[in-house]
Tab-separated table of C-alpha atoms in Angstrom:
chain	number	residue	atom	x	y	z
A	18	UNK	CA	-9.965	49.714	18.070
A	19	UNK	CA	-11.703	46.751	19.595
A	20	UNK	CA	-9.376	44.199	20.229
A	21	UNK	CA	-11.212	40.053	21.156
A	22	UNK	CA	-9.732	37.884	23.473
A	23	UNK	CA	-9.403	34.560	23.119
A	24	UNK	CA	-8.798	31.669	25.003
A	25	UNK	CA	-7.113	28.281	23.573
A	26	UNK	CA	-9.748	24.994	24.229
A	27	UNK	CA	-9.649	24.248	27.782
A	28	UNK	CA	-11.439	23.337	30.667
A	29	UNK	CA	-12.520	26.316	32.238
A	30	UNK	CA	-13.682	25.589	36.428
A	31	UNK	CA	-13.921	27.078	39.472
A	32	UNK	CA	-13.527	25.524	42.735
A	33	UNK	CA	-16.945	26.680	44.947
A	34	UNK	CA	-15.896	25.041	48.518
A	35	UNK	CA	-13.076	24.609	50.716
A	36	UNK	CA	-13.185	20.906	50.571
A	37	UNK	CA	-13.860	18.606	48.064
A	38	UNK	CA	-13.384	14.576	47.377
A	39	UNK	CA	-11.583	13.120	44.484
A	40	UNK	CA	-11.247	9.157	44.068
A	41	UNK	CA	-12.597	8.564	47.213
A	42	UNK	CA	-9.967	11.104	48.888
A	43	UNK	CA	-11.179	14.006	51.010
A	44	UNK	CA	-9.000	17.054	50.556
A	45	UNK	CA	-9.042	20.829	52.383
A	46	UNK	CA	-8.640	23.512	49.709
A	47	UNK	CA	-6.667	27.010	50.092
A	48	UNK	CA	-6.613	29.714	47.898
A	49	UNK	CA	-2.871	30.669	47.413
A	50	UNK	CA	-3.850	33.632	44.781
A	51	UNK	CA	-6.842	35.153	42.556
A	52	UNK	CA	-6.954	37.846	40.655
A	53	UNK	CA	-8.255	39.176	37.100
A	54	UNK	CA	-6.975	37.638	34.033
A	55	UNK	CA	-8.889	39.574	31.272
A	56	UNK	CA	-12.762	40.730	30.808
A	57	UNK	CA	-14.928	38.003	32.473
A	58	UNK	CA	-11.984	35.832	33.956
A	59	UNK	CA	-10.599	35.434	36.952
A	60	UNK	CA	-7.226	33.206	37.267
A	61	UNK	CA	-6.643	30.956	40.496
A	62	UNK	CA	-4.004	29.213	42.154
A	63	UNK	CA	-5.201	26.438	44.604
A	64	UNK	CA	-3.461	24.173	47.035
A	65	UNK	CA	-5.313	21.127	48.166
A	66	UNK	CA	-4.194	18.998	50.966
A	67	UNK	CA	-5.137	16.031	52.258
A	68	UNK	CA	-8.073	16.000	54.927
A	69	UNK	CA	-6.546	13.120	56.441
A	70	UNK	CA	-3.111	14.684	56.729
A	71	UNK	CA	-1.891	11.715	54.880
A	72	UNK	CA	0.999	12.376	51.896
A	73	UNK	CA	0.388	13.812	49.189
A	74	UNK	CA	-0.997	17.462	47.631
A	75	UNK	CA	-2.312	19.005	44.731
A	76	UNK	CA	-1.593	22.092	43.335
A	77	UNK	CA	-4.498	23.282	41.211
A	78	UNK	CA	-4.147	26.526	38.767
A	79	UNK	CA	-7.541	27.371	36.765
A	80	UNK	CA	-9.087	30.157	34.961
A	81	UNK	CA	-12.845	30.685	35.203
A	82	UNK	CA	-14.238	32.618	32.462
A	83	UNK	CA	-17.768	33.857	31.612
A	84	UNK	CA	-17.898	33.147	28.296
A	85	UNK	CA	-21.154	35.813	27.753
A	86	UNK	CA	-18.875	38.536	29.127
A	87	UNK	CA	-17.936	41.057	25.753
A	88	UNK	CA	-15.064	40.229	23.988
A	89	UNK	CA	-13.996	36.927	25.677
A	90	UNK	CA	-14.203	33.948	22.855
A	91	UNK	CA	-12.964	30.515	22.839
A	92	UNK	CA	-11.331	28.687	20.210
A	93	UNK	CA	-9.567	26.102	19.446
A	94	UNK	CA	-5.899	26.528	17.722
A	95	UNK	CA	-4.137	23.392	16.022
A	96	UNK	CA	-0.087	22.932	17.362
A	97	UNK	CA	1.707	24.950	14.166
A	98	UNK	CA	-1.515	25.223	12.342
A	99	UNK	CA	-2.375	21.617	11.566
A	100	UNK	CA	-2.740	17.810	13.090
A	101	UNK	CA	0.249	16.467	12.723
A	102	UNK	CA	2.161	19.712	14.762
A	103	UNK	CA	3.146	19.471	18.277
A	104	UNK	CA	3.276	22.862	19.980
A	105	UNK	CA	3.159	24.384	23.283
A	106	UNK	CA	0.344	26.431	24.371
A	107	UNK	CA	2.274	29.890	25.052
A	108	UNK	CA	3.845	29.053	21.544
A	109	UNK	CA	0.409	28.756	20.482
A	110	UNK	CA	-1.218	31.939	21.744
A	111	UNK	CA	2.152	33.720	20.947
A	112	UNK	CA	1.565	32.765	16.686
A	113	UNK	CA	-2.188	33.134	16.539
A	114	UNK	CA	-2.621	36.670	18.414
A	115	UNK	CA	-3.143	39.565	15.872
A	116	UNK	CA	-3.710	43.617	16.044
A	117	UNK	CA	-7.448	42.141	16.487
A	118	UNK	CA	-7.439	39.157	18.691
A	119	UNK	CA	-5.275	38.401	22.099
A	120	UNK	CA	-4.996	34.752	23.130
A	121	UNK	CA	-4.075	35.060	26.356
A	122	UNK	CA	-4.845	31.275	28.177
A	123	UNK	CA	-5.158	27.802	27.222
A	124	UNK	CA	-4.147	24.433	27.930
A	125	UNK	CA	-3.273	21.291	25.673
A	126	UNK	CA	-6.715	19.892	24.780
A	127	UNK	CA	-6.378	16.178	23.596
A	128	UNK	CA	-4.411	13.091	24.171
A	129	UNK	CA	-1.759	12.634	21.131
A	130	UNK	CA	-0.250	9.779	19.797
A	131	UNK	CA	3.077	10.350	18.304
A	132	UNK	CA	2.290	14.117	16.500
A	133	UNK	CA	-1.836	13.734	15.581
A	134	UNK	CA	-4.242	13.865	18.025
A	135	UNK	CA	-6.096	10.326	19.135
A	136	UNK	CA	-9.722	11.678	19.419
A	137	UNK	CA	-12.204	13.289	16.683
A	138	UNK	CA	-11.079	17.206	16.717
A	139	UNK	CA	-13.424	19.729	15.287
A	140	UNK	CA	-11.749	23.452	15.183
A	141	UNK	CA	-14.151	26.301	13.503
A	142	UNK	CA	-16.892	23.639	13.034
A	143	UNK	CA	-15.077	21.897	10.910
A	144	UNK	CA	-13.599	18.163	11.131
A	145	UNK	CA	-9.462	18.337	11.950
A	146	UNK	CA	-9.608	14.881	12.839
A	147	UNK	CA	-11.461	11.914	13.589
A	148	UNK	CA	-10.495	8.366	14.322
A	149	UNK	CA	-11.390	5.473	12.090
A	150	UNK	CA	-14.394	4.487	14.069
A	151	UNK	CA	-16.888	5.519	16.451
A	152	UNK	CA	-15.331	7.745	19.346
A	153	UNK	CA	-14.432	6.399	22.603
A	154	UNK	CA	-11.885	5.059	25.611
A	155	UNK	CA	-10.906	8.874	26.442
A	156	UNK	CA	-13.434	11.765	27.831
A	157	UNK	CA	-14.065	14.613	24.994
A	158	UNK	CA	-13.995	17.807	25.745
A	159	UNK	CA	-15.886	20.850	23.745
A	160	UNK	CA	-17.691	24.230	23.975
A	161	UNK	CA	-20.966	24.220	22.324
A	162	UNK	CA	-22.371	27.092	20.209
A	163	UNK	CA	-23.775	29.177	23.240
A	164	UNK	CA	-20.094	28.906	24.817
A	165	UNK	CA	-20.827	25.957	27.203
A	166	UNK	CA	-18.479	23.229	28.028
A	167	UNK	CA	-19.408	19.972	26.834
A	168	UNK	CA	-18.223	16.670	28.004
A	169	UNK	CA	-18.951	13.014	26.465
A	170	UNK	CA	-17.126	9.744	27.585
A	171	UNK	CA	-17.986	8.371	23.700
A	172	UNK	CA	-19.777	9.883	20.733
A	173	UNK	CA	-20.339	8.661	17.609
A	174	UNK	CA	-20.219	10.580	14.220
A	175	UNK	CA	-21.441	9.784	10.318
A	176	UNK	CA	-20.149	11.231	7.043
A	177	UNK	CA	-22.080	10.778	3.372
A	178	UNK	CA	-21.622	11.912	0.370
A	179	UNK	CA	-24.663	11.859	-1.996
A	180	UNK	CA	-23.333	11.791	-5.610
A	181	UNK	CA	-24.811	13.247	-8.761
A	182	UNK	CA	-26.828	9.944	-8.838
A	183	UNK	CA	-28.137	9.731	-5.771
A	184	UNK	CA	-25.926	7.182	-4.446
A	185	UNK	CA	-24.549	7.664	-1.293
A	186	UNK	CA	-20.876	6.477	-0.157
A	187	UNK	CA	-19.434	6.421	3.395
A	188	UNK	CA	-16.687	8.539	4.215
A	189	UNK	CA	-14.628	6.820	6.743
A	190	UNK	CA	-12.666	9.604	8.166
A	191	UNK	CA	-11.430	13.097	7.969
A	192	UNK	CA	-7.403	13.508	7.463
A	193	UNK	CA	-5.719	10.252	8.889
A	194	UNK	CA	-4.617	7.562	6.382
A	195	UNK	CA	-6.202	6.034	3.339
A	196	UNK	CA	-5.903	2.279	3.402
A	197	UNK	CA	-7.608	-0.460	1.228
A	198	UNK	CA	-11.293	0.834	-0.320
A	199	UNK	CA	-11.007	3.953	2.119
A	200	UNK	CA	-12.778	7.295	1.335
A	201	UNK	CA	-11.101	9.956	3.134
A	202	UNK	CA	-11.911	13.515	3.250
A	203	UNK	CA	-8.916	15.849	3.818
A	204	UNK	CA	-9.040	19.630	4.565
A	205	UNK	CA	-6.203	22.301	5.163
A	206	UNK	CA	-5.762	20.862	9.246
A	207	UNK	CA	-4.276	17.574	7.652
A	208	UNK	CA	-1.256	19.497	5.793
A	209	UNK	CA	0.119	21.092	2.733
A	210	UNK	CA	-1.083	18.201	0.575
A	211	UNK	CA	-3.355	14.938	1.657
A	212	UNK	CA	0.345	12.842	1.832
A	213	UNK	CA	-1.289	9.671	-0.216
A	214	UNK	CA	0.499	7.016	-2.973
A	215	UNK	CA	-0.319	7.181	-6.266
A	216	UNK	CA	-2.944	3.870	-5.659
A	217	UNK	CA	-6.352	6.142	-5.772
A	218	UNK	CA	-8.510	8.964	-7.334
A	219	UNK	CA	-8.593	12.660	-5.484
A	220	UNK	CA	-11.275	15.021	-5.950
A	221	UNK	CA	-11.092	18.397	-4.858
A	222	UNK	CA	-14.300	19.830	-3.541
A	223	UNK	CA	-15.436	23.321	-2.908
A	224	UNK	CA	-18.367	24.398	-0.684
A	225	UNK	CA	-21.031	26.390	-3.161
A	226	UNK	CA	-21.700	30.208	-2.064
A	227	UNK	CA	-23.564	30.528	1.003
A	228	UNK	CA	-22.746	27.342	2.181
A	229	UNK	CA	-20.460	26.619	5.471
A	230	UNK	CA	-18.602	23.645	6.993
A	231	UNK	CA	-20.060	21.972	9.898
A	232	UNK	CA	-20.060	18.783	11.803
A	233	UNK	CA	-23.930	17.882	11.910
A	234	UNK	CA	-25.935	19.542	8.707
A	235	UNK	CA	-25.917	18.998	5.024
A	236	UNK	CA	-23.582	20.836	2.363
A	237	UNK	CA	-23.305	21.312	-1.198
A	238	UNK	CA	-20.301	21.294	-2.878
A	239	UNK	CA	-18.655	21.344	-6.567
A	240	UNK	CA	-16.179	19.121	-7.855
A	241	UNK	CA	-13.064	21.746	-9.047
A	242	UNK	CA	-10.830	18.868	-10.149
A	243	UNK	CA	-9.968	15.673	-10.556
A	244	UNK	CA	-6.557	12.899	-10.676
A	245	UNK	CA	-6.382	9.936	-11.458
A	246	UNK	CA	-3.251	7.719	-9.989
A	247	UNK	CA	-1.309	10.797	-8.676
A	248	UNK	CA	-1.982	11.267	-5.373
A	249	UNK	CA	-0.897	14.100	-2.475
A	250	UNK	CA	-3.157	16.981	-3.791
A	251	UNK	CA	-2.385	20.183	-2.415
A	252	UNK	CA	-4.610	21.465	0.182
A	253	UNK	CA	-5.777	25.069	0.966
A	254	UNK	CA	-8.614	26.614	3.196
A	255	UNK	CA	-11.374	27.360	1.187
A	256	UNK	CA	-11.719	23.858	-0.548
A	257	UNK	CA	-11.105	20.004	0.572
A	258	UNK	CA	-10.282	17.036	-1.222
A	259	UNK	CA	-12.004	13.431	-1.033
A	260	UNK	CA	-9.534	10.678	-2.005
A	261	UNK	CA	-10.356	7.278	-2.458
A	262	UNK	CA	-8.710	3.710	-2.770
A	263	UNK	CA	-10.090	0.502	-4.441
A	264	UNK	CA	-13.613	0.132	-4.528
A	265	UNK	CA	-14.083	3.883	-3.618
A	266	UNK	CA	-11.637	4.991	-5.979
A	267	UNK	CA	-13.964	3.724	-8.839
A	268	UNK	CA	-16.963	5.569	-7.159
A	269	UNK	CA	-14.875	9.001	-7.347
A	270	UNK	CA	-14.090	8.141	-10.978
A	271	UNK	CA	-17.582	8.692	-11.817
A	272	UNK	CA	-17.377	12.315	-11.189
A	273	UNK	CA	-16.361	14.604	-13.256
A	274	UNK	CA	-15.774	18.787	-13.079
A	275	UNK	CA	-18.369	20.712	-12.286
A	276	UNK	CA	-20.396	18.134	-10.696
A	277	UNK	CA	-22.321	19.221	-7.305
A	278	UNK	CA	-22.174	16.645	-4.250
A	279	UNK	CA	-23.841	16.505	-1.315
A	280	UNK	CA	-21.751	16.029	1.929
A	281	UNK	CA	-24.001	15.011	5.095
A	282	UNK	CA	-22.808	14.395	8.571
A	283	UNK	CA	-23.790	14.049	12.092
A	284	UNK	CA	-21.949	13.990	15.435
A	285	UNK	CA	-23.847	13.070	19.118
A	286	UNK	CA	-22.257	12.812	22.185
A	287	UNK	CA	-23.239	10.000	24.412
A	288	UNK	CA	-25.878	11.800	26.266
A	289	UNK	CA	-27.548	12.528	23.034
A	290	UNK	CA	-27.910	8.664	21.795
């Protein structure tokens, strides 16, 4: 039986000198141990010391992984499942392994406020999380479709819906809160429900056949259902739910069951602009 390996998001390096400078510091490096960790990876433990023999050391411990090598993937995994979860890696790797799939490294892969992650976090090309606003203030971290890390001090993503009569509203975010004349679009990552009042309209949304979640493209999708005043609609992987407040709300009212959206959005990192 084939089995995949996996490894949680991380930075993946390798150190490829014995010396190297870091804020201005010049530092000596040894190689305390390195051995295999899995197909295509190789796991080191580094020591580097000041070249100046002033105080002070790092330890370094890194995993360098060819990412073409057969049966290595990367992914990235969501602390218990969703954004507002706060996990440890091993934990991690220990719940999401299978008969199929080993996840045998990672490391913690964004900077968290309270329980949700700060920055915009995409997991299986789809939006977890973004911040209400363009992206920036922290480095973001990815791996690209070819299984390259990617690296962008800011980005900056946009999210449309075109509705049944070719108007076109803004969605502001993906699974943080809905505030006054928000449109938020919430997915499985956020929770067991979208957590909102009663002061809005919720539309749940379903991808038509064929089509596939992504952060830059265009997708179709069918209105399943509709409330009115409710709020908190349950959520569940294969469908989403926009919600709105205020002026938004009275946009969503306009649709009705069976209706076919168009969702359109767009992500660039800063090297891209």
């Amino acid at each position: 039986m084939k089995r995949t390996l996996l490894i949680i998001f991380s930075f993946l390096c390798i150190a490829s000198s014995y010396a190297i400078s870091l804020n201005g510091i010049n530092y000596t490096i040894d190689t305390l141990s390195m051995f295999p960790a899995g197909p295509g990876s190789t796991y080191y433990e580094l020591r580097l010391l000041r070249a100046d023999n002033g105080l002070g050391r790092l330890d370094a411990f890194l995993l360098a992984v060819d990412t073409r090598a057969p049966y290595v993937q990367v992914q990235q995994v969501l602390g218990k499942g969703k954004v507002t979860g706060c996990e440890v890696p091993s934990s991690m790797a220990k719940r999401s392994t299978t008969d199929n799939e080993i996840y045998f490294a990672g490391v913690n892969g964004d900077f968290f406020a309270y329980e949700a992650p700060c920055g915009t976090t995409v997991v299986n090309n789809q939006f977890a999380c973004t911040p209400a606003g363009a992206g920036g203030g922290r480095r973001h971290a990815g791996v690209d479709a070819d299984g390259r890390g990617v690296t962008a001090y800011t980005h900056t993503y946009s999210m449309q819906v075109q509705m049944p009569d070719a108007s076109v509203l803004t969605i502001n975010h993906v699974n943080g809160d809905r505030v006054e004349n928000d449109l938020v679009l919430y997915n499985h990552h956020k929770d067991a429900t979208t957590k909102t009042n009663a002061y809005g309209t919720e539309v749940k949304i379903q991808l038509l056949e064929g089509e596939k979640w992504a952060t830059t493209g265009s997708m179709k999708a069918k209105v399943l259902e509709k409330q009115e005043n409710v709020g908190s609609m349950p959520l569940a992987a294969d469908y989403a739910v926009l919600s709105g407040h205020g002026t938004m709300q009275k946009e969503l009212n306009k649709l009705n069951v069976g209706d076919e959206i168009t969702l359109t959005f767009e992500m660039r990192l800063d090297d891209e602009l």
